[in-house]
Amino acid sequence: IMASAFSMLFFALFAYPGPVNAMLTHVGVISEAYSFLSHKWSARGLVALMNFLMWFGNTTIMLMAAVMGISMDIFEASELDGCNSIKRFFYITLPLIRPIRPIMVYVLVTSLIGGLQMFDVPQILTNGTGQPTQTTMTLIMYLNKHLFSKNYGMGGALSVLLFIVTGILSLIVFKA
């Protein structure tokens, strides 16, 4: 329900004569209304922005829990040794949340799987067509289209392909 409500909100906000167009023309950024869902880069950008906004909080909470698990003594010692914030992040924070706490791997794998199985946002935003020129068509939307047309062989093959790709990419994340 959250994804469908969020998609409908963005559909209304970024509609051709919608409030975002009115605001941008009023401020003078654009001279006439822009059809966000008719151009491939703006449609892809909207889908990406919506997924980012929907899952940002969940990811942030998990990564903050991992960072909070690191002893403050280590950060204080690095500060006394003259370590700046960038070095502290790359040489202390990141290495300590990787091997000891598997939260980083969990976040990366679940984000990867969520991205590969993205369905609801582009389905609702483009009414299942993946338009413009099918640039927002995801593998799950393509699979759904074949299942509804009763092309079960292609649907099964796409499901197996999705499983193999997900498995390979997850192994790459685990090894990296």
Coordinates of N, CA and C in Angstrom, one line a residue:
I1 N 0.8 -1.2 0.0 CA 0.0 0.0 0.0 C 0.9 1.2 0.0
M2 N 2.0 1.2 0.7 CA 2.9 2.4 0.8 C 3.4 2.7 -0.6
A3 N 3.9 1.7 -1.3 CA 4.4 2.0 -2.6 C 3.4 2.5 -3.6
S4 N 2.2 2.0 -3.5 CA 1.1 2.5 -4.4 C 0.7 3.9 -4.1
A5 N 0.6 4.2 -2.8 CA 0.3 5.6 -2.4 C 1.4 6.5 -2.8
F6 N 2.6 6.1 -2.6 CA 3.8 7.0 -2.9 C 3.8 7.2 -4.4
S7 N 3.6 6.2 -5.2 CA 3.6 6.3 -6.7 C 2.5 7.2 -7.1
M8 N 1.3 7.1 -6.5 CA 0.2 8.0 -6.9 C 0.5 9.4 -6.6
L9 N 1.2 9.6 -5.4 CA 1.6 11.0 -5.0 C 2.5 11.6 -6.0
F10 N 3.6 10.8 -6.4 CA 4.5 11.3 -7.4 C 3.9 11.5 -8.7
F11 N 3.0 10.6 -9.1 CA 2.3 10.7 -10.4 C 1.5 12.1 -10.4
A12 N 0.8 12.4 -9.3 CA 0.1 13.7 -9.2 C 1.0 14.9 -9.2
L13 N 2.1 14.8 -8.4 CA 3.0 15.9 -8.3 C 3.8 16.2 -9.6
F14 N 4.2 15.2 -10.3 CA 5.0 15.4 -11.5 C 4.1 15.2 -12.8
A15 N 2.8 15.4 -12.7 CA 2.0 15.3 -13.9 C 2.3 16.5 -14.8
Y16 N 1.8 16.3 -16.0 CA 2.1 17.4 -17.0 C 1.6 18.8 -16.6
P17 N 0.4 18.9 -16.1 CA 0.0 20.2 -15.5 C 0.0 20.2 -14.0
G18 N 1.0 19.6 -13.4 CA 1.0 19.3 -12.0 C 1.7 20.4 -11.2
P19 N 1.7 20.3 -9.9 CA 2.2 21.3 -9.0 C 3.7 21.6 -9.1
V20 N 4.5 20.5 -9.5 CA 5.9 20.7 -9.7 C 6.2 21.6 -10.9
N21 N 5.4 21.3 -12.0 CA 5.5 22.1 -13.2 C 5.1 23.6 -12.9
A22 N 4.1 23.7 -12.1 CA 3.6 25.1 -11.8 C 4.6 25.8 -11.0
M23 N 5.3 25.2 -10.0 CA 6.3 25.8 -9.2 C 7.5 26.2 -10.0
L24 N 8.0 25.2 -10.9 CA 9.1 25.5 -11.7 C 8.9 26.6 -12.7
T25 N 7.7 26.7 -13.3 CA 7.4 27.8 -14.2 C 7.3 29.1 -13.5
H26 N 6.7 29.1 -12.3 CA 6.5 30.3 -11.5 C 7.9 30.9 -11.0
V27 N 8.8 30.0 -10.6 CA 10.1 30.5 -10.2 C 11.0 30.9 -11.4
G28 N 10.7 30.4 -12.6 CA 11.4 30.8 -13.8 C 12.5 29.8 -14.2
V29 N 12.4 28.6 -13.6 CA 13.4 27.6 -14.0 C 13.1 27.0 -15.4
I30 N 11.9 26.8 -15.7 CA 11.4 26.4 -17.0 C 10.4 27.4 -17.6
S31 N 10.3 27.5 -18.9 CA 9.4 28.5 -19.5 C 8.0 27.9 -19.7
E32 N 7.9 26.6 -20.0 CA 6.6 25.9 -20.1 C 6.7 24.6 -19.4
A33 N 5.5 24.0 -19.2 CA 5.4 22.8 -18.5 C 6.2 21.6 -19.2
Y34 N 6.8 20.8 -18.4 CA 7.6 19.7 -18.8 C 6.9 18.4 -18.5
S35 N 6.9 17.5 -19.4 CA 6.2 16.1 -19.2 C 7.3 15.2 -18.6
F36 N 7.4 15.1 -17.3 CA 8.4 14.2 -16.7 C 8.3 12.8 -17.1
L37 N 7.1 12.3 -17.2 CA 6.9 10.8 -17.5 C 7.0 10.5 -19.0
S38 N 7.2 11.5 -19.8 CA 7.4 11.2 -21.3 C 8.8 11.2 -21.7
H39 N 9.7 11.5 -20.9 CA 11.1 11.5 -21.3 C 11.9 10.5 -20.4
K40 N 12.7 9.7 -21.1 CA 13.3 8.5 -20.4 C 14.1 8.9 -19.2
W41 N 15.0 9.9 -19.3 CA 15.8 10.2 -18.1 C 15.1 10.8 -16.9
S42 N 14.0 11.6 -17.2 CA 13.3 12.1 -16.1 C 12.4 11.0 -15.5
A43 N 11.9 10.1 -16.3 CA 11.1 9.0 -15.8 C 11.9 8.0 -15.0
R44 N 13.1 7.7 -15.5 CA 14.0 6.9 -14.7 C 14.5 7.5 -13.4
G45 N 14.7 8.8 -13.5 CA 15.1 9.6 -12.3 C 14.0 9.6 -11.2
L46 N 12.7 9.7 -11.7 CA 11.6 9.7 -10.7 C 11.5 8.3 -10.0
V47 N 11.7 7.2 -10.8 CA 11.6 5.9 -10.2 C 12.8 5.7 -9.3
A48 N 14.0 6.1 -9.6 CA 15.1 6.0 -8.7 C 14.9 6.9 -7.5
L49 N 14.5 8.1 -7.6 CA 14.2 9.0 -6.5 C 13.2 8.4 -5.5
M50 N 12.1 7.8 -6.1 CA 11.1 7.2 -5.2 C 11.6 6.0 -4.5
N51 N 12.4 5.1 -5.1 CA 12.9 4.0 -4.4 C 13.9 4.4 -3.4
F52 N 14.7 5.4 -3.7 CA 15.7 5.9 -2.7 C 15.0 6.5 -1.5
L53 N 13.9 7.3 -1.7 CA 13.2 7.9 -0.6 C 12.4 6.8 0.3
M54 N 12.0 5.8 -0.4 CA 11.2 4.7 0.3 C 12.1 3.9 1.2
W55 N 13.3 3.6 0.8 CA 14.2 2.7 1.5 C 15.4 3.4 2.2
F56 N 15.5 4.7 2.1 CA 16.6 5.4 2.8 C 16.6 5.3 4.3
G57 N 15.4 5.4 4.9 CA 15.3 5.3 6.3 C 15.7 4.0 6.9
N58 N 15.2 2.9 6.3 CA 15.5 1.6 6.7 C 17.0 1.3 6.6
T59 N 17.6 1.7 5.5 CA 19.1 1.5 5.4 C 19.9 2.3 6.4
T60 N 19.4 3.5 6.6 CA 20.1 4.4 7.5 C 20.1 3.9 8.9
I61 N 18.9 3.4 9.3 CA 18.8 2.8 10.7 C 19.7 1.6 10.9
M62 N 19.8 0.7 9.9 CA 20.7 -0.4 10.0 C 22.2 0.0 10.1
L63 N 22.6 0.9 9.2 CA 24.0 1.3 9.2 C 24.3 2.1 10.4
M64 N 23.4 2.9 10.9 CA 23.6 3.6 12.2 C 23.8 2.7 13.4
A65 N 23.0 1.6 13.4 CA 23.2 0.6 14.4 C 24.6 0.0 14.3
A66 N 25.1 -0.3 13.1 CA 26.4 -0.8 13.0 C 27.5 0.2 13.5
V67 N 27.3 1.4 13.2 CA 28.3 2.4 13.6 C 28.2 2.6 15.1
M68 N 27.0 2.6 15.7 CA 26.9 2.7 17.1 C 27.5 1.6 17.9
G69 N 27.7 0.4 17.2 CA 28.3 -0.7 17.9 C 29.8 -0.6 18.0
I70 N 30.4 0.4 17.3 CA 31.9 0.6 17.4 C 32.2 1.4 18.7
S71 N 33.2 1.0 19.4 CA 33.6 1.6 20.6 C 34.1 3.0 20.3
M72 N 33.6 4.0 21.2 CA 34.0 5.4 21.0 C 35.5 5.6 21.3
D73 N 36.1 4.7 22.1 CA 37.5 4.8 22.4 C 38.4 4.8 21.1
I74 N 38.0 4.0 20.1 CA 38.7 3.9 18.9 C 38.7 5.2 18.2
F75 N 37.5 5.9 18.1 CA 37.4 7.2 17.5 C 38.1 8.2 18.2
E76 N 38.1 8.2 19.5 CA 38.9 9.2 20.3 C 40.4 9.0 20.1
A77 N 40.8 7.8 20.1 CA 42.3 7.5 19.8 C 42.7 8.0 18.4
S78 N 41.8 7.8 17.5 CA 42.2 8.3 16.1 C 42.2 9.8 16.0
E79 N 41.3 10.4 16.8 CA 41.3 11.9 16.8 C 42.6 12.4 17.5
L80 N 43.0 11.8 18.6 CA 44.2 12.2 19.2 C 45.5 11.9 18.3
D81 N 45.4 10.9 17.5 CA 46.5 10.7 16.6 C 46.5 11.6 15.3
G82 N 45.5 12.5 15.2 CA 45.4 13.4 14.1 C 44.7 12.9 12.9
C83 N 43.9 12.0 13.0 CA 43.2 11.4 11.9 C 42.0 12.3 11.6
N84 N 41.9 12.7 10.3 CA 40.7 13.5 9.9 C 39.5 12.7 9.6
S85 N 38.4 13.3 9.3 CA 37.1 12.5 9.2 C 37.1 11.6 8.1
I86 N 37.7 11.9 7.0 CA 37.7 11.0 5.8 C 38.5 9.8 6.1
K87 N 39.7 10.0 6.6 CA 40.5 8.8 7.0 C 39.8 8.0 8.1
R88 N 39.2 8.6 9.0 CA 38.5 7.9 10.1 C 37.4 7.0 9.5
F89 N 36.7 7.5 8.5 CA 35.6 6.8 7.8 C 36.2 5.6 7.1
F90 N 37.2 5.8 6.3 CA 37.7 4.7 5.4 C 38.6 3.7 6.1
Y91 N 39.3 4.2 7.2 CA 40.3 3.3 7.8 C 39.8 2.7 9.2
I92 N 38.7 3.3 9.7 CA 38.2 2.8 11.0 C 36.8 2.3 10.9
T93 N 35.9 3.2 10.5 CA 34.5 2.9 10.5 C 34.1 1.8 9.5
L94 N 34.5 2.0 8.2 CA 34.1 1.0 7.2 C 34.8 -0.4 7.5
P95 N 36.1 -0.5 7.9 CA 36.6 -1.8 8.2 C 36.0 -2.5 9.4
L96 N 35.5 -1.7 10.4 CA 34.9 -2.3 11.6 C 33.5 -2.7 11.4
I97 N 32.7 -2.1 10.5 CA 31.4 -2.6 10.3 C 31.3 -3.7 9.2
R98 N 32.4 -4.0 8.5 CA 32.4 -5.1 7.5 C 32.5 -6.5 8.1
P99 N 33.6 -6.8 8.7 CA 33.8 -8.3 9.1 C 33.1 -8.6 10.4
I100 N 33.2 -7.8 11.4 CA 32.6 -8.1 12.7 C 31.1 -8.1 12.7
R101 N 30.6 -7.1 12.1 CA 29.1 -6.9 12.1 C 28.7 -7.1 10.6
P102 N 28.0 -8.1 10.3 CA 27.6 -8.3 8.9 C 26.4 -7.4 8.4
I103 N 26.2 -6.3 9.1 CA 25.1 -5.4 8.7 C 25.4 -4.8 7.3
M104 N 26.6 -4.5 7.0 CA 26.9 -3.9 5.7 C 26.6 -4.9 4.6
V105 N 27.0 -6.1 4.7 CA 26.7 -7.1 3.7 C 25.2 -7.3 3.6
Y106 N 24.5 -7.4 4.7 CA 23.1 -7.5 4.7 C 22.4 -6.4 4.0
V107 N 22.8 -5.2 4.3 CA 22.2 -4.0 3.6 C 22.5 -4.0 2.1
L108 N 23.7 -4.4 1.7 CA 24.0 -4.4 0.3 C 23.3 -5.5 -0.4
V109 N 23.2 -6.7 0.2 CA 22.5 -7.8 -0.5 C 21.0 -7.5 -0.6
T110 N 20.4 -7.0 0.5 CA 18.9 -6.7 0.5 C 18.6 -5.6 -0.5
S111 N 19.5 -4.6 -0.6 CA 19.3 -3.5 -1.5 C 19.4 -4.0 -3.0
L112 N 20.4 -4.9 -3.2 CA 20.6 -5.5 -4.5 C 19.3 -6.3 -4.9
I113 N 18.9 -7.1 -4.0 CA 17.7 -8.0 -4.3 C 16.5 -7.1 -4.5
G114 N 16.3 -6.1 -3.7 CA 15.2 -5.1 -3.8 C 15.2 -4.4 -5.1
G115 N 16.4 -4.0 -5.6 CA 16.5 -3.4 -6.9 C 16.2 -4.3 -8.0
L116 N 16.7 -5.5 -7.9 CA 16.4 -6.5 -9.0 C 14.9 -6.9 -9.1
Q117 N 14.2 -6.9 -7.9 CA 12.8 -7.3 -7.8 C 11.9 -6.1 -7.8
M118 N 12.4 -4.9 -8.2 CA 11.5 -3.7 -8.2 C 10.3 -3.9 -9.1
F119 N 9.2 -3.7 -8.6 CA 8.0 -3.9 -9.5 C 6.9 -2.8 -9.2
D120 N 6.6 -2.5 -8.0 CA 5.4 -1.7 -7.7 C 5.5 -0.3 -8.2
V121 N 6.6 0.4 -7.9 CA 6.8 1.8 -8.3 C 6.7 2.0 -9.8
P122 N 7.5 1.4 -10.6 CA 7.4 1.6 -12.0 C 6.1 1.1 -12.6
Q123 N 5.5 0.0 -12.0 CA 4.3 -0.5 -12.5 C 3.1 0.5 -12.4
I124 N 3.1 1.1 -11.2 CA 2.0 2.1 -11.0 C 2.3 3.4 -11.7
L125 N 3.5 3.8 -11.6 CA 3.8 5.1 -12.2 C 3.6 5.1 -13.7
T126 N 3.9 4.0 -14.4 CA 3.8 4.0 -15.9 C 2.6 3.1 -16.3
N127 N 1.7 2.8 -15.4 CA 0.5 2.0 -15.7 C 0.9 0.6 -16.4
G128 N 2.0 0.1 -16.0 CA 2.4 -1.2 -16.4 C 3.1 -1.3 -17.8
T129 N 3.3 -0.1 -18.4 CA 3.8 -0.1 -19.8 C 5.3 0.0 -19.8
G130 N 5.9 0.6 -18.8 CA 7.3 0.9 -18.8 C 7.7 2.0 -19.7
Q131 N 6.8 2.8 -20.0 CA 7.0 3.9 -21.0 C 7.8 5.0 -20.3
P132 N 8.5 5.9 -20.9 CA 8.7 6.0 -22.4 C 9.7 5.0 -22.9
T133 N 9.4 4.5 -24.1 CA 10.1 3.5 -24.8 C 10.6 2.4 -24.0
Q134 N 9.8 2.0 -23.0 CA 10.1 0.8 -22.1 C 11.4 1.0 -21.3
T135 N 11.8 2.2 -21.0 CA 13.0 2.5 -20.3 C 12.8 2.2 -18.8
T136 N 11.6 2.2 -18.3 CA 11.4 2.0 -16.9 C 10.8 0.5 -16.7
M137 N 10.9 -0.3 -17.7 CA 10.4 -1.7 -17.6 C 11.5 -2.5 -16.8
T138 N 11.1 -3.1 -15.7 CA 12.0 -3.9 -15.0 C 11.8 -5.4 -15.4
L139 N 12.7 -6.2 -14.9 CA 12.6 -7.7 -15.2 C 11.3 -8.3 -14.7
I140 N 10.9 -7.8 -13.5 CA 9.7 -8.4 -12.9 C 8.5 -7.9 -13.6
M141 N 8.5 -6.7 -14.1 CA 7.3 -6.2 -14.9 C 7.2 -7.0 -16.2
Y142 N 8.4 -7.3 -16.8 CA 8.4 -8.1 -18.0 C 7.9 -9.5 -17.7
L143 N 8.3 -10.1 -16.6 CA 7.8 -11.4 -16.2 C 6.3 -11.4 -16.0
N144 N 5.8 -10.3 -15.3 CA 4.4 -10.2 -15.1 C 3.6 -10.1 -16.4
K145 N 4.2 -9.4 -17.3 CA 3.5 -9.3 -18.6 C 3.3 -10.7 -19.3
H146 N 4.4 -11.5 -19.2 CA 4.3 -12.8 -19.8 C 3.4 -13.7 -19.0
L147 N 3.4 -13.6 -17.7 CA 2.5 -14.5 -17.0 C 1.0 -14.2 -17.2
F148 N 0.7 -12.9 -17.4 CA -0.7 -12.5 -17.6 C -1.1 -12.8 -19.1
S149 N -0.2 -12.9 -20.0 CA -0.5 -13.4 -21.3 C -0.5 -14.9 -21.5
K150 N -0.3 -15.6 -20.3 CA -0.3 -17.0 -20.3 C 0.8 -17.7 -21.0
N151 N 2.0 -16.9 -21.1 CA 3.2 -17.4 -21.7 C 4.1 -18.0 -20.6
Y152 N 3.7 -19.1 -20.0 CA 4.3 -19.6 -18.8 C 5.7 -20.1 -19.0
G153 N 6.0 -20.5 -20.2 CA 7.4 -21.0 -20.5 C 8.4 -19.8 -20.4
M154 N 8.0 -18.7 -21.0 CA 8.9 -17.5 -20.9 C 8.9 -17.0 -19.5
G155 N 7.8 -17.0 -18.8 CA 7.8 -16.6 -17.4 C 8.7 -17.4 -16.5
G156 N 8.6 -18.7 -16.7 CA 9.5 -19.6 -16.0 C 11.0 -19.4 -16.3
A157 N 11.3 -19.2 -17.5 CA 12.7 -18.9 -17.9 C 13.2 -17.6 -17.3
L158 N 12.3 -16.6 -17.3 CA 12.7 -15.3 -16.7 C 12.9 -15.4 -15.2
S159 N 12.1 -16.3 -14.6 CA 12.2 -16.5 -13.1 C 13.5 -17.2 -12.8
V160 N 13.9 -18.2 -13.6 CA 15.2 -18.8 -13.4 C 16.3 -17.9 -13.6
L161 N 16.2 -17.1 -14.7 CA 17.3 -16.1 -15.0 C 17.4 -15.1 -13.9
L162 N 16.3 -14.6 -13.3 CA 16.4 -13.7 -12.2 C 17.0 -14.4 -11.0
F163 N 16.7 -15.6 -10.7 CA 17.4 -16.4 -9.6 C 18.9 -16.5 -9.8
I164 N 19.3 -16.8 -11.0 CA 20.7 -17.0 -11.3 C 21.5 -15.6 -11.2
V165 N 20.9 -14.6 -11.8 CA 21.5 -13.3 -11.7 C 21.6 -12.8 -10.2
T166 N 20.5 -13.0 -9.5 CA 20.5 -12.6 -8.1 C 21.6 -13.3 -7.3
G167 N 21.7 -14.6 -7.5 CA 22.7 -15.5 -6.9 C 24.1 -15.0 -7.2
I168 N 24.4 -14.8 -8.4 CA 25.7 -14.4 -8.8 C 26.1 -13.1 -8.3
L169 N 25.2 -12.1 -8.3 CA 25.5 -10.8 -7.8 C 25.6 -10.8 -6.3
S170 N 24.8 -11.6 -5.6 CA 24.9 -11.8 -4.2 C 26.3 -12.4 -3.8
L171 N 26.7 -13.4 -4.5 CA 28.0 -14.0 -4.3 C 29.1 -12.9 -4.5
I172 N 29.0 -12.1 -5.5 CA 30.0 -11.1 -5.7 C 30.1 -10.1 -4.5
V173 N 28.9 -9.7 -4.0 CA 28.9 -8.9 -2.8 C 29.5 -9.5 -1.6
F174 N 29.2 -10.8 -1.4 CA 29.7 -11.6 -0.3 C 31.3 -11.7 -0.4
K175 N 31.8 -11.9 -1.6 CA 33.2 -12.0 -1.7 C 33.9 -10.7 -1.7
A176 N 33.3 -9.6 -2.1 CA 33.9 -8.3 -2.1 C 33.9 -7.8 -0.7

